[in-house]
GROMACS .gro file of N, CA and C in nm:
model
  501
    1MET      N    1   0.091  -0.107  -0.011
    1MET     CA    2   0.004   0.004   0.007
    1MET      C    3   0.107   0.124   0.002
    2GLU      N    4   0.068   0.213  -0.087
    2GLU     CA    5   0.152   0.342  -0.095
    2GLU      C    6   0.107   0.415   0.024
    3ILE      N    7   0.177   0.519   0.058
    3ILE     CA    8   0.194   0.603   0.187
    3ILE      C    9   0.052   0.675   0.165
    4GLU      N   10   0.035   0.738   0.072
    4GLU     CA   11  -0.091   0.833   0.027
    4GLU      C   12  -0.223   0.770   0.068
    5THR      N   13  -0.241   0.633   0.027
    5THR     CA   14  -0.351   0.588   0.046
    5THR      C   15  -0.368   0.539   0.186
    6PHE      N   16  -0.231   0.517   0.248
    6PHE     CA   17  -0.227   0.487   0.410
    6PHE      C   18  -0.289   0.615   0.473
    7ILE      N   19  -0.233   0.722   0.443
    7ILE     CA   20  -0.269   0.838   0.524
    7ILE      C   21  -0.419   0.862   0.493
    8GLN      N   22  -0.456   0.851   0.388
    8GLN     CA   23  -0.613   0.874   0.353
    8GLN      C   24  -0.712   0.781   0.418
    9SER      N   25  -0.674   0.645   0.450
    9SER     CA   26  -0.704   0.525   0.512
    9SER      C   27  -0.752   0.555   0.654
   10VAL      N   28  -0.627   0.607   0.701
   10VAL     CA   29  -0.638   0.614   0.878
   10VAL      C   30  -0.696   0.757   0.915
   11ALA      N   31  -0.685   0.861   0.831
   11ALA     CA   32  -0.765   0.982   0.863
   11ALA      C   33  -0.897   0.969   0.926
   12HIS      N   34  -0.969   0.874   0.863
   12HIS     CA   35  -1.111   0.881   0.915
   12HIS      C   36  -1.099   0.767   1.048
   13LEU      N   37  -1.009   0.706   1.062
   13LEU     CA   38  -0.994   0.628   1.194
   13LEU      C   39  -0.954   0.681   1.318
   14ARG      N   40  -0.888   0.780   1.278
   14ARG     CA   41  -0.805   0.857   1.397
   14ARG      C   42  -0.904   0.882   1.515
   15GLU      N   43  -1.018   0.956   1.451
   15GLU     CA   44  -1.112   1.009   1.582
   15GLU      C   45  -1.165   0.869   1.663
   16ASP      N   46  -1.210   0.774   1.587
   16ASP     CA   47  -1.264   0.654   1.666
   16ASP      C   48  -1.166   0.595   1.754
   17LEU      N   49  -1.020   0.604   1.701
   17LEU     CA   50  -0.917   0.516   1.780
   17LEU      C   51  -0.898   0.617   1.898
   18LEU      N   52  -0.914   0.748   1.889
   18LEU     CA   53  -0.891   0.837   2.004
   18LEU      C   54  -0.983   0.835   2.117
   19ARG      N   55  -1.105   0.787   2.066
   19ARG     CA   56  -1.219   0.778   2.169
   19ARG      C   57  -1.195   0.643   2.255
   20GLN      N   58  -1.141   0.555   2.131
   20GLN     CA   59  -1.145   0.422   2.208
   20GLN      C   60  -1.028   0.419   2.300
   21ALA      N   61  -0.903   0.479   2.276
   21ALA     CA   62  -0.799   0.499   2.383
   21ALA      C   63  -0.826   0.579   2.493
   22THR      N   64  -0.920   0.680   2.481
   22THR     CA   65  -0.966   0.762   2.584
   22THR      C   66  -1.054   0.679   2.687
   23HIS      N   67  -1.126   0.607   2.630
   23HIS     CA   68  -1.217   0.500   2.723
   23HIS      C   69  -1.121   0.412   2.802
   24TYR      N   70  -1.024   0.365   2.750
   24TYR     CA   71  -0.909   0.278   2.802
   24TYR      C   72  -0.835   0.363   2.910
   25LEU      N   73  -0.799   0.461   2.881
   25LEU     CA   74  -0.688   0.531   2.972
   25LEU      C   75  -0.728   0.626   3.039
   26GLY      N   76  -0.832   0.691   3.011
   26GLY     CA   77  -0.902   0.792   3.069
   26GLY      C   78  -0.840   0.923   3.096
   27ASN      N   79  -0.732   0.934   2.988
   27ASN     CA   80  -0.668   1.087   2.982
   27ASN      C   81  -0.628   1.106   2.818
   28ALA      N   82  -0.663   1.229   2.801
   28ALA     CA   83  -0.644   1.257   2.662
   28ALA      C   84  -0.487   1.252   2.607
   29ASP      N   85  -0.406   1.294   2.659
   29ASP     CA   86  -0.259   1.292   2.650
   29ASP      C   87  -0.218   1.151   2.617
   30ASP      N   88  -0.255   1.066   2.697
   30ASP     CA   89  -0.215   0.903   2.703
   30ASP      C   90  -0.295   0.858   2.571
   31ALA      N   91  -0.420   0.889   2.563
   31ALA     CA   92  -0.485   0.837   2.446
   31ALA      C   93  -0.438   0.875   2.305
   32GLU      N   94  -0.355   1.000   2.308
   32GLU     CA   95  -0.315   1.060   2.196
   32GLU      C   96  -0.180   0.989   2.160
   33ASP      N   97  -0.086   0.935   2.255
   33ASP     CA   98   0.002   0.874   2.245
   33ASP      C   99  -0.022   0.726   2.210
   34ALA      N  100  -0.114   0.676   2.254
   34ALA     CA  101  -0.177   0.519   2.224
   34ALA      C  102  -0.208   0.552   2.051
   35VAL      N  103  -0.276   0.654   2.014
   35VAL     CA  104  -0.318   0.656   1.889
   35VAL      C  105  -0.216   0.645   1.791
   36GLN      N  106  -0.094   0.753   1.845
   36GLN     CA  107   0.020   0.764   1.759
   36GLN      C  108   0.091   0.623   1.750
   37GLU      N  109   0.109   0.569   1.856
   37GLU     CA  110   0.177   0.451   1.865
   37GLU      C  111   0.077   0.303   1.758
   38THR      N  112  -0.034   0.309   1.771
   38THR     CA  113  -0.135   0.242   1.701
   38THR      C  114  -0.091   0.276   1.547
   39LEU      N  115  -0.106   0.395   1.499
   39LEU     CA  116  -0.074   0.420   1.381
   39LEU      C  117   0.078   0.374   1.313
   40LEU      N  118   0.160   0.373   1.422
   40LEU     CA  119   0.305   0.341   1.390
   40LEU      C  120   0.297   0.186   1.364
   41LYS      N  121   0.212   0.121   1.450
   41LYS     CA  122   0.223  -0.025   1.435
   41LYS      C  123   0.145  -0.064   1.302
   42LEU      N  124   0.052  -0.010   1.281
   42LEU     CA  125  -0.025  -0.025   1.173
   42LEU      C  126   0.061  -0.012   1.038
   43TRP      N  127   0.142   0.111   1.050
   43TRP     CA  128   0.225   0.110   0.913
   43TRP      C  129   0.342  -0.011   0.907
   44VAL      N  130   0.370  -0.015   1.038
   44VAL     CA  131   0.481  -0.153   1.035
   44VAL      C  132   0.432  -0.282   0.987
   45ALA      N  133   0.285  -0.281   1.022
   45ALA     CA  134   0.224  -0.417   0.956
   45ALA      C  135   0.128  -0.388   0.841
   46ILE      N  136   0.200  -0.292   0.752
   46ILE     CA  137   0.100  -0.264   0.651
   46ILE      C  138   0.103  -0.360   0.515
   47ASP      N  139   0.205  -0.456   0.519
   47ASP     CA  140   0.219  -0.558   0.422
   47ASP      C  141   0.106  -0.654   0.466
   48ARG      N  142   0.057  -0.680   0.594
   48ARG     CA  143  -0.023  -0.768   0.634
   48ARG      C  144  -0.195  -0.717   0.597
   49VAL      N  145  -0.186  -0.576   0.580
   49VAL     CA  146  -0.313  -0.542   0.551
   49VAL      C  147  -0.345  -0.531   0.391
   50ALA      N  148  -0.398  -0.625   0.337
   50ALA     CA  149  -0.421  -0.629   0.212
   50ALA      C  150  -0.505  -0.488   0.143
   51ASP      N  151  -0.632  -0.493   0.221
   51ASP     CA  152  -0.707  -0.387   0.164
   51ASP      C  153  -0.742  -0.310   0.288
   52THR      N  154  -0.806  -0.183   0.243
   52THR     CA  155  -0.832  -0.070   0.380
   52THR      C  156  -0.959  -0.110   0.431
   53SER      N  157  -1.038  -0.245   0.387
   53SER     CA  158  -1.146  -0.262   0.470
   53SER      C  159  -1.093  -0.348   0.589
   54LYS      N  160  -0.997  -0.391   0.598
   54LYS     CA  161  -0.950  -0.488   0.706
   54LYS      C  162  -0.869  -0.393   0.805
   55MET      N  163  -0.850  -0.278   0.750
   55MET     CA  164  -0.761  -0.174   0.834
   55MET      C  165  -0.823  -0.133   0.976
   56ARG      N  166  -0.968  -0.104   0.969
   56ARG     CA  167  -1.034  -0.067   1.063
   56ARG      C  168  -1.052  -0.150   1.171
   57ASN      N  169  -1.057  -0.303   1.120
   57ASN     CA  170  -1.058  -0.398   1.240
   57ASN      C  171  -0.909  -0.424   1.296
   58MET      N  172  -0.807  -0.403   1.245
   58MET     CA  173  -0.677  -0.447   1.271
   58MET      C  174  -0.634  -0.307   1.344
   59SER      N  175  -0.682  -0.201   1.317
   59SER     CA  176  -0.641  -0.075   1.384
   59SER      C  177  -0.706  -0.073   1.529
   60THR      N  178  -0.836  -0.126   1.543
   60THR     CA  179  -0.908  -0.128   1.662
   60THR      C  180  -0.843  -0.220   1.755
   61VAL      N  181  -0.805  -0.341   1.717
   61VAL     CA  182  -0.733  -0.459   1.789
   61VAL      C  183  -0.588  -0.398   1.837
   62ILE      N  184  -0.516  -0.321   1.755
   62ILE     CA  185  -0.395  -0.280   1.787
   62ILE      C  186  -0.417  -0.171   1.899
   63CYS      N  187  -0.510  -0.094   1.874
   63CYS     CA  188  -0.530   0.022   1.974
   63CYS      C  189  -0.547  -0.026   2.095
   64ARG      N  190  -0.647  -0.116   2.105
   64ARG     CA  191  -0.683  -0.169   2.230
   64ARG      C  192  -0.563  -0.247   2.305
   65ASN      N  193  -0.488  -0.312   2.232
   65ASN     CA  194  -0.342  -0.378   2.295
   65ASN      C  195  -0.285  -0.274   2.333
   66VAL      N  196  -0.267  -0.165   2.247
   66VAL     CA  197  -0.131  -0.070   2.297
   66VAL      C  198  -0.214   0.019   2.409
   67SER      N  199  -0.339   0.037   2.439
   67SER     CA  200  -0.378   0.078   2.551
   67SER      C  201  -0.374  -0.004   2.683
   68LEU      N  202  -0.408  -0.120   2.670
   68LEU     CA  203  -0.387  -0.222   2.785
   68LEU      C  204  -0.255  -0.236   2.803
   69ASN      N  205  -0.145  -0.226   2.707
   69ASN     CA  206  -0.014  -0.255   2.736
   69ASN      C  207   0.049  -0.121   2.816
   70MET      N  208  -0.017   0.002   2.764
   70MET     CA  209   0.049   0.123   2.841
   70MET      C  210  -0.026   0.113   2.984
   71LEU      N  211  -0.125   0.049   3.026
   71LEU     CA  212  -0.187   0.036   3.150
   71LEU      C  213  -0.100  -0.054   3.216
   72ARG      N  214  -0.064  -0.161   3.180
   72ARG     CA  215   0.028  -0.258   3.230
   72ARG      C  216   0.169  -0.207   3.254
   73ALA      N  217   0.205  -0.116   3.164
   73ALA     CA  218   0.357  -0.075   3.182
   73ALA      C  219   0.371   0.006   3.302
   74ALA      N  220   0.263   0.072   3.314
   74ALA     CA  221   0.252   0.178   3.444
   74ALA      C  222   0.278   0.134   3.543
   75SER      N  223   0.256  -0.025   3.570
   75SER     CA  224   0.286  -0.091   3.689
   75SER      C  225   0.384  -0.186   3.688
   76HIS      N  226   0.465  -0.221   3.585
   76HIS     CA  227   0.535  -0.326   3.551
   76HIS      C  228   0.659  -0.285   3.451
   77PRO      N  229   0.785  -0.298   3.497
   77PRO     CA  230   0.888  -0.278   3.434
   77PRO      C  231   0.906  -0.373   3.324
   78LEU      N  232   0.955  -0.332   3.220
   78LEU     CA  233   1.021  -0.428   3.102
   78LEU      C  234   1.142  -0.481   3.117
   79SER      N  235   1.152  -0.596   3.080
   79SER     CA  236   1.296  -0.679   3.082
   79SER      C  237   1.347  -0.687   2.921
   80ILE      N  238   1.475  -0.673   2.926
   80ILE     CA  239   1.564  -0.672   2.812
   80ILE      C  240   1.572  -0.813   2.776
   81GLU      N  241   1.525  -0.862   2.642
   81GLU     CA  242   1.549  -0.996   2.584
   81GLU      C  243   1.698  -1.010   2.563
   82SER      N  244   1.756  -1.142   2.560
   82SER     CA  245   1.886  -1.158   2.518
   82SER      C  246   1.877  -1.176   2.345
   83ALA      N  247   1.973  -1.124   2.298
   83ALA     CA  248   1.980  -1.093   2.146
   83ALA      C  249   2.069  -1.214   2.090
   84ARG      N  250   2.046  -1.255   1.985
   84ARG     CA  251   2.116  -1.349   1.901
   84ARG      C  252   2.233  -1.292   1.826
   85THR      N  253   2.349  -1.348   1.830
   85THR     CA  254   2.467  -1.262   1.736
   85THR      C  255   2.483  -1.371   1.607
   86VAL      N  256   2.552  -1.308   1.524
   86VAL     CA  257   2.581  -1.358   1.389
   86VAL      C  258   2.752  -1.348   1.376
   87ALA      N  259   2.803  -1.452   1.311
   87ALA     CA  260   2.940  -1.457   1.319
   87ALA      C  261   2.995  -1.351   1.201
   88THR      N  262   3.096  -1.303   1.217
   88THR     CA  263   3.148  -1.205   1.114
   88THR      C  264   3.295  -1.241   1.083
   89PRO      N  265   3.358  -1.223   0.948
   89PRO     CA  266   3.484  -1.260   0.932
   89PRO      C  267   3.592  -1.164   1.023
   90GLY      N  268   3.725  -1.220   1.024
   90GLY     CA  269   3.805  -1.142   1.103
   90GLY      C  270   3.865  -1.240   1.174
   91ASN      N  271   3.948  -1.188   1.274
   91ASN     CA  272   4.022  -1.273   1.390
   91ASN      C  273   3.923  -1.296   1.504
   92PRO      N  274   3.940  -1.381   1.576
   92PRO     CA  275   3.841  -1.406   1.676
   92PRO      C  276   3.813  -1.302   1.795
   93HIS      N  277   3.919  -1.213   1.815
   93HIS     CA  278   3.889  -1.106   1.915
   93HIS      C  279   3.806  -1.000   1.838
   94GLU      N  280   3.828  -0.982   1.724
   94GLU     CA  281   3.732  -0.876   1.665
   94GLU      C  282   3.605  -0.924   1.627
   95ARG      N  283   3.591  -1.056   1.611
   95ARG     CA  284   3.442  -1.112   1.596
   95ARG      C  285   3.361  -1.103   1.723
   96LEU      N  286   3.460  -1.117   1.829
   96LEU     CA  287   3.399  -1.115   1.968
   96LEU      C  288   3.350  -0.968   1.995
   97GLU      N  289   3.451  -0.861   1.977
   97GLU     CA  290   3.397  -0.755   1.988
   97GLU      C  291   3.284  -0.686   1.915
   98GLN      N  292   3.286  -0.728   1.792
   98GLN     CA  293   3.173  -0.713   1.701
   98GLN      C  294   3.036  -0.766   1.742
   99ARG      N  295   3.040  -0.889   1.787
   99ARG     CA  296   2.930  -0.973   1.837
   99ARG      C  297   2.867  -0.879   1.961
  100GLU      N  298   2.968  -0.859   2.058
  100GLU     CA  299   2.945  -0.772   2.182
  100GLU      C  300   2.856  -0.647   2.159
  101SER      N  301   2.915  -0.583   2.041
  101SER     CA  302   2.871  -0.452   2.012
  101SER      C  303   2.724  -0.445   1.956
  102ARG      N  304   2.694  -0.563   1.878
  102ARG     CA  305   2.550  -0.590   1.821
  102ARG      C  306   2.479  -0.623   1.930
  103LEU      N  307   2.511  -0.730   2.028
  103LEU     CA  308   2.423  -0.740   2.137
  103LEU      C  309   2.383  -0.633   2.210
  104GLN      N  310   2.465  -0.566   2.233
  104GLN     CA  311   2.446  -0.432   2.317
  104GLN      C  312   2.361  -0.343   2.239
  105LEU      N  313   2.390  -0.323   2.123
  105LEU     CA  314   2.271  -0.220   2.029
  105LEU      C  315   2.145  -0.303   2.043
  106ARG      N  316   2.132  -0.433   2.031
  106ARG     CA  317   2.011  -0.495   2.017
  106ARG      C  318   1.925  -0.501   2.131
  107GLN      N  319   2.008  -0.488   2.240
  107GLN     CA  320   1.951  -0.505   2.392
  107GLN      C  321   1.904  -0.357   2.416
  108SER      N  322   1.977  -0.263   2.353
  108SER     CA  323   1.924  -0.116   2.381
  108SER      C  324   1.805  -0.069   2.312
  109ILE      N  325   1.813  -0.151   2.167
  109ILE     CA  326   1.690  -0.092   2.104
  109ILE      C  327   1.560  -0.168   2.167
  110ARG      N  328   1.581  -0.294   2.190
  110ARG     CA  329   1.487  -0.354   2.262
  110ARG      C  330   1.421  -0.295   2.373
  111ALA      N  331   1.505  -0.222   2.454
  111ALA     CA  332   1.466  -0.138   2.583
  111ALA      C  333   1.386  -0.021   2.547
  112LEU      N  334   1.390   0.031   2.415
  112LEU     CA  335   1.306   0.137   2.377
  112LEU      C  336   1.155   0.092   2.388
  113THR      N  337   1.094   0.203   2.384
  113THR     CA  338   0.916   0.178   2.380
  113THR      C  339   0.895   0.140   2.225
  114ASP      N  340   0.755   0.103   2.195
  114ASP     CA  341   0.742   0.018   2.067
  114ASP      C  342   0.737   0.149   1.956
  115LYS      N  343   0.695   0.288   2.034
  115LYS     CA  344   0.697   0.396   1.966
  115LYS      C  345   0.823   0.448   1.913
  116GLN      N  346   0.913   0.435   2.010
  116GLN     CA  347   1.049   0.495   1.990
  116GLN      C  348   1.121   0.415   1.885
  117ARG      N  349   1.104   0.260   1.881
  117ARG     CA  350   1.157   0.161   1.792
  117ARG      C  351   1.107   0.197   1.658
  118ALA      N  352   0.967   0.219   1.651
  118ALA     CA  353   0.896   0.251   1.519
  118ALA      C  354   0.936   0.379   1.445
  119ILE      N  355   0.960   0.465   1.530
  119ILE     CA  356   1.012   0.617   1.474
  119ILE      C  357   1.139   0.607   1.411
  120ILE      N  358   1.234   0.544   1.491
  120ILE     CA  359   1.359   0.504   1.466
  120ILE      C  360   1.364   0.419   1.330
  121ARG      N  361   1.284   0.319   1.332
  121ARG     CA  362   1.271   0.234   1.210
  121ARG      C  363   1.240   0.328   1.085
  122MET      N  364   1.120   0.414   1.081
  122MET     CA  365   1.070   0.459   0.977
  122MET      C  366   1.184   0.579   0.918
  123ARG      N  367   1.246   0.656   1.037
  123ARG     CA  368   1.334   0.745   0.977
  123ARG      C  369   1.480   0.687   0.936
  124ASN      N  370   1.522   0.581   1.010
  124ASN     CA  371   1.645   0.523   0.959
  124ASN      C  372   1.672   0.412   0.888
  125VAL      N  373   1.543   0.337   0.860
  125VAL     CA  374   1.545   0.207   0.818
  125VAL      C  375   1.464   0.245   0.668
  126GLU      N  376   1.348   0.283   0.677
  126GLU     CA  377   1.271   0.356   0.574
  126GLU      C  378   1.304   0.467   0.503
  127ASN      N  379   1.402   0.523   0.561
  127ASN     CA  380   1.446   0.692   0.518
  127ASN      C  381   1.314   0.765   0.493
  128MET      N  382   1.237   0.762   0.574
  128MET     CA  383   1.115   0.863   0.570
  128MET      C  384   1.149   0.985   0.652
  129SER      N  385   1.110   1.106   0.550
  129SER     CA  386   1.117   1.245   0.605
  129SER      C  387   1.047   1.247   0.741
  130TYR      N  388   1.085   1.370   0.829
  130TYR     CA  389   0.994   1.382   0.922
  130TYR      C  390   0.852   1.421   0.900
  131ALA      N  391   0.837   1.514   0.798
  131ALA     CA  392   0.709   1.517   0.738
  131ALA      C  393   0.615   1.408   0.696
  132ARG      N  394   0.697   1.331   0.642
  132ARG     CA  395   0.611   1.189   0.605
  132ARG      C  396   0.567   1.114   0.718
  133ILE      N  397   0.695   1.093   0.813
  133ILE     CA  398   0.618   1.028   0.949
  133ILE      C  399   0.521   1.098   1.013
  134ALA      N  400   0.531   1.249   1.004
  134ALA     CA  401   0.416   1.332   1.078
  134ALA      C  402   0.283   1.303   0.995
  135GLN      N  403   0.262   1.271   0.887
  135GLN     CA  404   0.149   1.234   0.814
  135GLN      C  405   0.101   1.098   0.837
  136VAL      N  406   0.201   1.016   0.838
  136VAL     CA  407   0.165   0.879   0.889
  136VAL      C  408   0.103   0.861   1.037
  137ILE      N  409   0.162   0.924   1.124
  137ILE     CA  410   0.119   0.903   1.243
  137ILE      C  411  -0.003   1.035   1.288
  138GLY      N  412   0.007   1.121   1.224
  138GLY     CA  413  -0.109   1.215   1.241
  138GLY      C  414  -0.076   1.320   1.357
  139THR      N  415   0.045   1.380   1.337
  139THR     CA  416   0.078   1.466   1.414
  139THR      C  417   0.181   1.572   1.335
  140SER      N  418   0.241   1.675   1.411
  140SER     CA  419   0.315   1.776   1.363
  140SER      C  420   0.464   1.730   1.344
  141GLU      N  421   0.519   1.782   1.229
  141GLU     CA  422   0.653   1.761   1.221
  141GLU      C  423   0.752   1.771   1.342
  142SER      N  424   0.722   1.904   1.411
  142SER     CA  425   0.785   1.920   1.499
  142SER      C  426   0.793   1.826   1.626
  143SER      N  427   0.657   1.751   1.634
  143SER     CA  428   0.650   1.672   1.733
  143SER      C  429   0.723   1.546   1.701
  144VAL      N  430   0.720   1.497   1.579
  144VAL     CA  431   0.827   1.380   1.529
  144VAL      C  432   0.968   1.424   1.559
  145ARG      N  433   1.003   1.543   1.539
  145ARG     CA  434   1.145   1.568   1.576
  145ARG      C  435   1.182   1.559   1.720
  146GLY      N  436   1.088   1.583   1.804
  146GLY     CA  437   1.075   1.585   1.928
  146GLY      C  438   1.088   1.426   1.985
  147MET      N  439   0.992   1.343   1.910
  147MET     CA  440   0.991   1.194   1.957
  147MET      C  441   1.133   1.135   1.907
  148MET      N  442   1.175   1.176   1.798
  148MET     CA  443   1.282   1.117   1.750
  148MET      C  444   1.426   1.148   1.852
  149SER      N  445   1.406   1.280   1.870
  149SER     CA  446   1.525   1.317   1.998
  149SER      C  447   1.524   1.234   2.118
  150LYS      N  448   1.389   1.226   2.161
  150LYS     CA  449   1.388   1.126   2.266
  150LYS      C  450   1.422   0.996   2.258
  151ALA      N  451   1.388   0.933   2.160
  151ALA     CA  452   1.402   0.806   2.111
  151ALA      C  453   1.580   0.789   2.091
  152ARG      N  454   1.630   0.893   2.026
  152ARG     CA  455   1.781   0.850   2.027
  152ARG      C  456   1.859   0.892   2.148
  153HIS      N  457   1.809   0.987   2.235
  153HIS     CA  458   1.839   1.002   2.378
  153HIS      C  459   1.828   0.881   2.458
  154ALA      N  460   1.719   0.791   2.453
  154ALA     CA  461   1.692   0.689   2.537
  154ALA      C  462   1.755   0.558   2.456
  155LEU      N  463   1.812   0.568   2.335
  155LEU     CA  464   1.888   0.474   2.286
  155LEU      C  465   2.024   0.477   2.336
  156LEU      N  466   2.077   0.607   2.339
  156LEU     CA  467   2.210   0.636   2.385
  156LEU      C  468   2.216   0.622   2.536
  157GLU      N  469   2.118   0.638   2.621
  157GLU     CA  470   2.116   0.588   2.748
  157GLU      C  471   2.123   0.439   2.780
  158ASN      N  472   2.043   0.375   2.724
  158ASN     CA  473   2.046   0.234   2.716
  158ASN      C  474   2.167   0.177   2.679
  159MET      N  475   2.235   0.231   2.583
  159MET     CA  476   2.391   0.192   2.549
  159MET      C  477   2.466   0.199   2.632
  160LYS      N  478   2.465   0.299   2.711
  160LYS     CA  479   2.567   0.331   2.836
  160LYS      C  480   2.543   0.258   2.931
  161LYS      N  481   2.379   0.232   2.960
  161LYS     CA  482   2.362   0.120   3.061
  161LYS      C  483   2.437  -0.008   3.020
  162ASN      N  484   2.387  -0.058   2.921
  162ASN     CA  485   2.457  -0.179   2.889
  162ASN      C  486   2.601  -0.181   2.903
  163GLN      N  487   2.665  -0.080   2.834
  163GLN     CA  488   2.800  -0.059   2.847
  163GLN      C  489   2.844  -0.066   2.993
  164ASP      N  490   2.808   0.001   3.079
  164ASP     CA  491   2.827  -0.003   3.227
  164ASP      C  492   2.827  -0.149   3.289
  165TYR      N  493   2.714  -0.220   3.255
  165TYR     CA  494   2.676  -0.331   3.283
  165TYR      C  495   2.766  -0.462   3.242
  166GLU      N  496   2.843  -0.436   3.121
  166GLU     CA  497   2.913  -0.543   3.069
  166GLU      C  498   3.066  -0.486   3.110
  167GLY      N  499   3.089  -0.381   3.142
  167GLY     CA  500   3.227  -0.341   3.181
  167GLY      C  501   3.257  -0.327   3.325
   0.00000   0.00000   0.00000
């Protein structure tokens, strides 16, 4: 699905999702965060949404799950999963350092929120502009820049924590 089609398809869903998230969370700011995260997850899963008629059902389920996860996260800390490593050419010492660096990066990325991971993916993997990301999640470009800055800062902090833990 093209991004323009996606943006048009989710534009009319946004209000319903906001109402649903507000019902679960009871807070307009948290509901807005939940809707943005829902739209990010929907974009990431866009390959599984063959047509726009399925998008409404999928977005409702994602919004419900995101809202419930936000409620759970308020009372339970997240754990970092261990990451798999891939062998690389070079001497054994270099391979070990590279494997440890990849493990540290993966753990740091996994420690980010789903929203932060999605924003980083859209910007750095999919090479989307801030304006395009803002269109996808239905917010302003400056808000996306702020979210990206927070995501990068969190990633850096996670990397420092993992480095301190291993060192």
